[in-house]
Amino acid sequence: MDMEQAAASRVARMLGAWRSGGAASASALRQELAGLIEGAHLAPGQPMPAQRALAEALGVARGTVARAYAGLAATGHVSARQGAGTFVRFGRRGAGGAHGRLASFDEEPPGVAIDLSSGALPGSAVVAESMPEIGRLLHEHHLAGDGYHPAGLPELRAAIAAMISRTGLATRSDEVLVTAGSQQAVRLIAAAFAGPGSLVAVEDPTYRGALEAFADGGARLRGVPMSPSGVDPDQLARAADNAELVYLQAALHNPTGVHTSGRRRSEIAAALSEHRAMIVDDQSSADLSWTRSGRLPGMERHVDPDRLLLVGTLSKLFWGGIRVGWIRGSQATVSRLTDMRRGLDLSGSVLDQLSAVLLLPRAESQQRARREWLATQFSAATAAVRSELPAWQWWLPAGGSGFWVDTGTDAVALAQRALARGVRMTAGPAFSPHEGFGTFLRLPVWHPDGQFAEAMAVVADLVRGR
């Protein structure tokens, strides 16, 4: 993907559902682009995508974009320079860092009937079952205190430390920081280790929330191509030269569903052994294996613990509404991150953390339930794709809540056209540090009430030009 296509792909993703009443009018496009500029999502001085590239990304006529740009020039939002292009000029607010990668966690925009943009899973009934016991614990042990535990409830830190120790990495409570979900964990790590101008090596594609966190902090991202076997250790080592962080998902990769084998994990650790970079192993999806019982292992037995940061969460296994994640690192690192966390939100929710204390002992049975259910959902989802879009191909995942599909066509433009028909999807560039994988979609394995098959029928009509 060249630079113009990459810029157009990014702006298309940021626009979301921009069509007014389903119509792709220049007025509607101008209004939404103006909103991005006024909200500082497009910074003053930044070049706008070429008209042709943006038209292709949005699936509209070039004239629609040309008229929208002319309207923006008339209102002072952009300026056109002969032979150079169109540039943002509106400057009442400072430049923002949002790249729109996590827009699927917003409320559904008007006109979206089926949302396939996120792999988030429904909650487990065991969450509700824990509520009465939380009330008892509050009354007996917590309400007399102030409720502030910046590093996490002591009993939860101990439970997480014991769980990690069982994987083969001996862990103490003071080596665990409880966070408000794994996204906050990655944000804290980015702020601590990947400031402006620093280099972060990542898999390409990778978790879009991590890309957002590192880019918002001003870090430079260097992607290493993923394969169904994981990243190549030698390529990763070259990318890690002069890097402050290496961000991996060796246990179970989002968005591809790849599990990196023990041999490959050992080779990665050896290749990185002479580098100074901290290694982040995001194990947020490790509980969602379809092929084996229990958590999938990551880098915990392969990397020096002083250089390793493990990230985990309960959101995938139990429910995204429980905002409990964690970082496992050295005591000195956890202390540093705790100080940063105090300045962010002082402390996490005691209610959520008590729920986590009660749910962790049920992790093994919940893993079995998720495994069986997700495997069934995956079979139904792929059957719907085969029926409607037989030319599409996907990587065979070892688990997770989504699958990585090569459409063989411009997935960004296809997602835009589908959005106009009420179906929201996330195209591959949202998961790439270099806006790559333009023919890919990340599709969820689950959606309620047979809506996935309905969405595939809509998309198939678009592919056939209907």
Coordinates of N, CA, C and O in Angstrom, one line a residue, residues 204-329:
D204 N 3.1 -7.4 12.7 CA 2.2 -6.7 11.7 C 1.4 -7.8 11.0 O 2.0 -8.5 10.2
P205 N 0.1 -7.9 11.2 CA -0.7 -7.0 12.0 C -0.6 -7.3 13.5 O 0.1 -8.2 13.9
T206 N -1.3 -6.4 14.3 CA -1.3 -6.6 15.8 C -2.5 -6.0 16.4 O -3.4 -5.4 15.6
Y207 N -2.6 -6.0 17.7 CA -3.8 -5.5 18.4 C -3.9 -4.0 18.2 O -2.9 -3.2 18.4
R208 N -5.0 -3.5 17.7 CA -5.1 -2.1 17.3 C -5.1 -1.2 18.5 O -4.6 0.0 18.4
G209 N -5.5 -1.6 19.6 CA -5.4 -0.8 20.8 C -4.0 -0.5 21.2 O -3.7 0.6 21.7
A210 N -3.1 -1.4 21.0 CA -1.7 -1.2 21.3 C -1.1 -0.2 20.3 O -0.3 0.7 20.7
L211 N -1.4 -0.3 19.0 CA -1.0 0.7 18.0 C -1.4 2.1 18.4 O -0.7 3.0 18.3
E212 N -2.7 2.2 18.9 CA -3.2 3.5 19.3 C -2.4 4.0 20.5 O -2.0 5.2 20.5
A213 N -2.1 3.2 21.5 CA -1.4 3.6 22.7 C 0.0 4.1 22.4 O 0.4 5.1 22.8
F214 N 0.7 3.3 21.6 CA 2.1 3.7 21.3 C 2.1 4.9 20.4 O 3.0 5.8 20.6
A215 N 1.3 5.0 19.4 CA 1.3 6.2 18.5 C 0.9 7.4 19.2 O 1.4 8.5 19.0
D216 N -0.1 7.3 20.1 CA -0.6 8.5 20.8 C 0.5 9.1 21.7 O 0.6 10.3 22.0
G217 N 1.4 8.2 22.2 CA 2.6 8.7 23.0 C 3.7 9.2 22.2 O 4.7 9.6 22.8
G218 N 3.6 9.2 20.9 CA 4.6 9.8 20.0 C 5.7 8.8 19.6 O 6.7 9.2 19.0
A219 N 5.5 7.5 19.9 CA 6.5 6.5 19.5 C 6.5 6.2 18.0 O 5.4 6.4 17.3
R220 N 7.6 5.8 17.5 CA 7.7 5.3 16.1 C 7.5 3.8 16.1 O 8.0 3.1 17.0
L221 N 6.7 3.3 15.2 CA 6.4 1.9 15.1 C 7.0 1.2 14.0 O 7.0 1.7 12.8
R222 N 7.6 0.0 14.2 CA 8.3 -0.7 13.2 C 7.6 -2.1 13.2 O 7.8 -2.9 14.2
G223 N 6.9 -2.5 12.1 CA 6.2 -3.7 12.1 C 7.0 -4.8 11.5 O 7.8 -4.6 10.6
V224 N 6.8 -6.1 12.0 CA 7.4 -7.3 11.5 C 6.3 -8.2 11.0 O 5.4 -8.5 11.8
P225 N 6.4 -8.6 9.8 CA 5.3 -9.4 9.2 C 4.9 -10.7 10.0 O 5.8 -11.4 10.4
M226 N 3.7 -10.9 10.3 CA 3.2 -12.1 10.9 C 3.0 -13.2 9.9 O 2.6 -12.9 8.7
S227 N 3.1 -14.4 10.3 CA 2.8 -15.5 9.4 C 1.9 -16.5 10.3 O 1.8 -16.3 11.5
P228 N 1.4 -17.5 9.7 CA 0.6 -18.5 10.5 C 1.5 -19.2 11.6 O 0.9 -19.9 12.4
S229 N 2.8 -19.0 11.5 CA 3.7 -19.6 12.5 C 4.2 -18.6 13.5 O 4.9 -18.9 14.4
G230 N 3.8 -17.3 13.4 CA 4.3 -16.3 14.2 C 5.3 -15.4 13.5 O 5.4 -15.5 12.2
V231 N 5.9 -14.5 14.2 CA 6.9 -13.7 13.5 C 8.2 -14.4 13.4 O 8.6 -15.4 14.1
D232 N 9.0 -14.0 12.3 CA 10.3 -14.6 12.1 C 11.3 -14.0 13.1 O 11.4 -12.8 13.3
P233 N 12.0 -14.9 13.9 CA 12.9 -14.4 15.0 C 14.0 -13.4 14.5 O 14.3 -12.4 15.1
D234 N 14.6 -13.8 13.3 CA 15.7 -12.9 12.8 C 15.1 -11.5 12.3 O 15.8 -10.5 12.6
Q235 N 14.0 -11.5 11.7 CA 13.4 -10.2 11.3 C 13.0 -9.4 12.5 O 13.2 -8.2 12.5
L236 N 12.5 -10.1 13.5 CA 12.1 -9.4 14.7 C 13.4 -8.8 15.4 O 13.4 -7.6 15.9
A237 N 14.5 -9.5 15.4 CA 15.7 -9.0 16.1 C 16.2 -7.8 15.3 O 16.7 -6.8 15.9
R238 N 16.2 -7.8 14.0 CA 16.6 -6.7 13.2 C 15.7 -5.5 13.5 O 16.2 -4.3 13.6
A239 N 14.4 -5.7 13.6 CA 13.5 -4.6 13.8 C 13.7 -4.0 15.2 O 13.4 -2.9 15.5
A240 N 14.2 -4.9 16.2 CA 14.3 -4.4 17.6 C 15.6 -3.6 17.8 O 15.8 -3.2 18.9
D241 N 16.5 -3.5 16.8 CA 17.7 -2.7 16.9 C 17.3 -1.3 17.4 O 16.4 -0.6 16.7
N242 N 17.8 -0.8 18.5 CA 17.6 0.5 19.0 C 16.1 0.7 19.5 O 15.7 1.9 19.7
A243 N 15.4 -0.3 19.6 CA 14.0 -0.2 20.1 C 14.0 -0.2 21.6 O 14.8 -0.8 22.3
E244 N 13.0 0.6 22.2 CA 12.8 0.6 23.6 C 11.9 -0.6 24.0 O 12.0 -1.1 25.1
L245 N 10.9 -0.9 23.2 CA 10.0 -2.0 23.5 C 9.8 -2.9 22.3 O 9.9 -2.5 21.1
V246 N 9.6 -4.2 22.6 CA 9.1 -5.2 21.6 C 7.7 -5.7 22.1 O 7.7 -6.2 23.2
Y247 N 6.7 -5.4 21.3 CA 5.3 -5.8 21.8 C 4.9 -7.0 21.0 O 4.8 -7.0 19.8
L248 N 4.6 -8.1 21.7 CA 4.2 -9.4 21.1 C 2.9 -9.9 21.7 O 2.5 -9.5 22.8
Q249 N 2.3 -10.8 21.0 CA 1.2 -11.6 21.5 C 1.4 -13.1 21.2 O 0.8 -13.7 20.3
A250 N 2.4 -13.6 21.9 CA 2.9 -15.0 21.6 C 1.9 -16.1 22.0 O 1.8 -17.1 21.3
A251 N 1.1 -15.8 23.0 CA 0.2 -16.9 23.5 C -1.0 -17.1 22.5 O -1.2 -18.2 22.0
L252 N -1.7 -16.0 22.2 CA -2.8 -16.0 21.2 C -2.9 -14.6 20.6 O -3.2 -13.7 21.3
H253 N -2.7 -14.6 19.3 CA -2.5 -13.3 18.6 C -3.8 -12.7 18.1 O -4.7 -13.4 17.6
N254 N -4.0 -11.4 18.4 CA -5.2 -10.7 17.9 C -4.6 -9.7 16.8 O -3.7 -8.9 17.1
P255 N -5.1 -9.8 15.5 CA -6.3 -10.4 15.1 C -6.3 -11.7 14.4 O -7.3 -12.2 14.0
T256 N -5.1 -12.4 14.3 CA -5.0 -13.5 13.4 C -5.4 -14.8 14.1 O -5.7 -15.8 13.4
G257 N -5.4 -14.9 15.4 CA -5.6 -16.2 16.1 C -4.5 -17.1 16.1 O -4.6 -18.3 16.5
V258 N -3.3 -16.7 15.8 CA -2.1 -17.5 15.7 C -1.6 -17.8 17.2 O -1.5 -16.8 18.0
H259 N -1.2 -19.0 17.5 CA -0.5 -19.4 18.7 C 0.9 -19.7 18.3 O 1.2 -20.6 17.4
T260 N 1.9 -19.0 18.9 CA 3.3 -19.2 18.5 C 3.8 -20.4 19.3 O 3.7 -20.5 20.5
S261 N 4.4 -21.4 18.6 CA 4.8 -22.7 19.2 C 5.9 -22.4 20.2 O 6.6 -21.4 20.2
G262 N 6.1 -23.4 21.1 CA 7.2 -23.3 22.1 C 8.6 -23.2 21.4 O 9.4 -22.4 21.9
R263 N 8.8 -23.9 20.4 CA 10.1 -23.8 19.7 C 10.3 -22.4 19.1 O 11.4 -21.8 19.3
R264 N 9.2 -21.8 18.5 CA 9.4 -20.5 17.9 C 9.5 -19.5 19.0 O 10.3 -18.5 18.9
R265 N 8.9 -19.6 20.1 CA 9.0 -18.7 21.3 C 10.4 -18.7 21.8 O 11.0 -17.7 22.1
S266 N 11.0 -19.9 21.9 CA 12.4 -20.0 22.3 C 13.3 -19.3 21.4 O 14.3 -18.7 21.8
E267 N 13.1 -19.5 20.1 CA 13.9 -18.8 19.0 C 13.8 -17.3 19.1 O 14.8 -16.6 18.9
I268 N 12.6 -16.8 19.4 CA 12.4 -15.4 19.5 C 13.2 -14.9 20.7 O 13.9 -13.8 20.6
A269 N 13.1 -15.6 21.8 CA 13.8 -15.1 23.0 C 15.3 -15.1 22.8 O 16.0 -14.2 23.2
A270 N 15.8 -16.1 22.1 CA 17.3 -16.2 21.8 C 17.7 -15.0 20.9 O 18.7 -14.4 21.1
A271 N 16.8 -14.7 19.9 CA 17.2 -13.7 18.9 C 17.2 -12.3 19.6 O 17.9 -11.4 19.2
L272 N 16.4 -12.1 20.7 CA 16.3 -10.8 21.4 C 17.2 -10.8 22.6 O 17.2 -9.7 23.2
S273 N 17.9 -11.8 22.9 CA 18.7 -11.9 24.1 C 19.7 -10.8 24.2 O 20.1 -10.3 25.4
E274 N 20.3 -10.3 23.1 CA 21.3 -9.3 23.1 C 20.8 -7.9 23.0 O 21.6 -6.9 23.0
H275 N 19.5 -7.7 22.9 CA 18.9 -6.4 22.7 C 18.5 -5.9 24.1 O 18.3 -6.6 25.0
R276 N 18.5 -4.5 24.1 CA 18.2 -3.9 25.4 C 16.7 -3.7 25.6 O 16.2 -3.3 26.7
A277 N 15.9 -3.9 24.6 CA 14.5 -3.6 24.7 C 13.7 -4.4 25.7 O 14.0 -5.6 25.9
M278 N 12.8 -3.8 26.4 CA 11.8 -4.5 27.2 C 10.9 -5.3 26.3 O 10.5 -4.8 25.2
I279 N 10.5 -6.5 26.7 CA 9.6 -7.3 25.9 C 8.2 -7.3 26.6 O 8.1 -7.7 27.8
V280 N 7.2 -6.9 25.9 CA 5.8 -7.0 26.3 C 5.2 -8.2 25.7 O 5.1 -8.3 24.5
D281 N 4.7 -9.1 26.5 CA 3.9 -10.2 26.0 C 2.5 -10.0 26.5 O 2.1 -10.2 27.6
D282 N 1.6 -9.6 25.5 CA 0.2 -9.3 25.8 C -0.5 -10.7 25.7 O -0.7 -11.2 24.6
Q283 N -1.0 -11.2 26.8 CA -1.7 -12.5 26.9 C -3.2 -12.3 27.1 O -3.8 -13.2 27.7
S284 N -3.7 -11.2 26.6 CA -5.1 -10.9 26.8 C -6.0 -12.0 26.3 O -7.1 -12.2 26.8
S285 N -5.6 -12.6 25.2 CA -6.5 -13.7 24.6 C -6.1 -15.1 25.0 O -6.6 -16.0 24.4
A286 N -5.1 -15.2 25.9 CA -4.5 -16.6 26.2 C -5.6 -17.6 26.7 O -5.3 -18.8 26.6
D287 N -6.7 -17.1 27.2 CA -7.7 -18.0 27.8 C -8.6 -18.6 26.7 O -9.5 -19.4 27.0
L288 N -8.5 -18.1 25.5 CA -9.5 -18.4 24.5 C -9.0 -19.5 23.5 O -9.4 -19.4 22.3
S289 N -8.3 -20.4 23.9 CA -7.9 -21.5 23.0 C -9.0 -22.4 22.6 O -9.9 -22.6 23.4
W290 N -9.0 -22.8 21.3 CA -10.1 -23.8 20.9 C -9.5 -25.2 20.8 O -10.2 -26.1 20.6
T291 N -8.2 -25.3 20.9 CA -7.5 -26.6 20.6 C -6.9 -27.3 21.8 O -6.5 -28.4 21.7
R292 N -6.9 -26.6 23.0 CA -6.3 -27.3 24.2 C -7.0 -26.7 25.4 O -7.6 -25.6 25.4
S293 N -6.9 -27.4 26.5 CA -7.5 -26.9 27.7 C -6.5 -26.0 28.4 O -5.3 -26.1 28.3
G294 N -7.1 -25.0 29.2 CA -6.2 -24.1 29.9 C -5.7 -23.0 29.1 O -5.9 -22.9 27.9
R295 N -4.9 -22.1 29.8 CA -4.3 -20.9 29.1 C -3.2 -21.4 28.2 O -2.5 -22.3 28.4
L296 N -3.1 -20.7 27.1 CA -2.0 -20.9 26.2 C -0.8 -20.2 26.7 O -0.8 -19.1 27.2
P297 N 0.4 -20.9 26.6 CA 1.6 -20.3 27.2 C 2.1 -19.2 26.2 O 1.9 -19.2 25.0
G298 N 2.9 -18.2 26.8 CA 3.5 -17.2 26.1 C 5.0 -17.2 26.3 O 5.6 -18.3 26.3
M299 N 5.6 -16.0 26.6 CA 7.0 -15.9 26.7 C 7.5 -16.1 28.1 O 8.7 -15.9 28.3
E300 N 6.7 -16.5 29.0 CA 7.0 -16.4 30.4 C 8.2 -17.4 30.8 O 8.9 -17.2 31.8
R301 N 8.4 -18.5 30.1 CA 9.4 -19.4 30.4 C 10.7 -19.2 29.5 O 11.6 -20.0 29.6
H302 N 10.7 -18.2 28.7 CA 11.7 -18.0 27.7 C 12.6 -16.7 27.9 O 13.7 -16.7 27.4
V303 N 12.0 -15.7 28.6 CA 12.7 -14.4 28.6 C 13.0 -14.1 30.1 O 12.3 -14.5 31.0
D304 N 14.2 -13.4 30.2 CA 14.6 -13.0 31.6 C 13.5 -12.1 32.2 O 13.0 -11.2 31.6
P305 N 12.9 -12.5 33.4 CA 11.8 -11.8 34.0 C 12.0 -10.4 34.2 O 11.1 -9.6 34.2
D306 N 13.3 -9.9 34.3 CA 13.5 -8.5 34.5 C 13.3 -7.7 33.2 O 13.2 -6.5 33.3
R307 N 13.3 -8.4 32.1 CA 13.1 -7.7 30.8 C 11.6 -8.0 30.3 O 11.3 -7.5 29.2
L308 N 10.8 -8.7 31.0 CA 9.5 -9.1 30.5 C 8.4 -8.4 31.3 O 8.4 -8.4 32.5
L309 N 7.4 -8.0 30.5 CA 6.2 -7.4 31.1 C 5.0 -8.3 30.5 O 4.8 -8.3 29.3
L310 N 4.3 -9.0 31.4 CA 3.1 -9.7 31.0 C 1.9 -8.9 31.2 O 1.7 -8.3 32.2
V311 N 1.0 -8.9 30.2 CA -0.3 -8.2 30.3 C -1.4 -9.3 30.2 O -1.3 -10.2 29.4
G312 N -2.4 -9.1 31.1 CA -3.5 -10.1 31.1 C -4.8 -9.3 31.4 O -4.8 -8.1 31.8
T313 N -5.9 -10.0 31.3 CA -7.2 -9.4 31.5 C -8.3 -10.5 31.8 O -8.1 -11.7 31.4
L314 N -9.4 -10.1 32.4 CA -10.5 -11.0 32.6 C -11.6 -10.7 31.6 O -12.6 -11.4 31.6
S315 N -11.4 -9.7 30.8 CA -12.5 -9.3 29.9 C -12.9 -10.3 28.9 O -14.1 -10.5 28.5
K316 N -11.9 -11.0 28.3 CA -12.2 -12.0 27.3 C -12.8 -13.3 27.9 O -13.7 -13.8 27.3
L317 N -12.4 -13.7 29.1 CA -12.8 -14.9 29.6 C -14.2 -14.8 30.3 O -15.1 -15.7 30.1
F318 N -14.5 -13.7 31.0 CA -15.7 -13.5 31.7 C -16.6 -12.4 31.1 O -17.8 -12.7 30.9
W319 N -16.1 -11.2 30.9 CA -17.0 -10.1 30.4 C -16.2 -8.9 30.3 O -15.4 -8.5 31.2
G320 N -16.4 -8.1 29.2 CA -15.7 -6.8 29.0 C -16.2 -5.8 30.0 O -15.5 -4.8 30.2
G321 N -17.3 -6.0 30.6 CA -17.8 -5.0 31.6 C -17.1 -5.1 33.0 O -17.2 -4.2 33.8
I322 N -16.3 -6.1 33.1 CA -15.4 -6.2 34.3 C -14.1 -5.6 33.9 O -13.3 -6.2 33.1
R323 N -13.8 -4.4 34.4 CA -12.6 -3.7 33.9 C -11.4 -4.0 34.9 O -11.0 -3.3 35.7
V324 N -10.9 -5.3 34.7 CA -9.8 -5.8 35.5 C -8.8 -6.4 34.6 O -9.1 -7.4 33.8
G325 N -7.6 -5.8 34.5 CA -6.4 -6.4 33.8 C -5.2 -6.3 34.8 O -5.4 -6.0 35.9
W326 N -4.1 -6.7 34.2 CA -2.9 -6.7 35.1 C -1.6 -6.6 34.3 O -1.6 -6.9 33.1
I327 N -0.6 -6.1 35.0 CA 0.8 -6.2 34.4 C 1.6 -7.0 35.4 O 1.6 -6.7 36.6
R328 N 2.4 -7.9 34.9 CA 3.4 -8.6 35.8 C 4.8 -8.2 35.3 O 5.1 -8.3 34.1
G329 N 5.5 -7.6 36.2 CA 6.9 -7.2 35.9 C 7.7 -7.2 37.2 O 7.3 -7.7 38.2

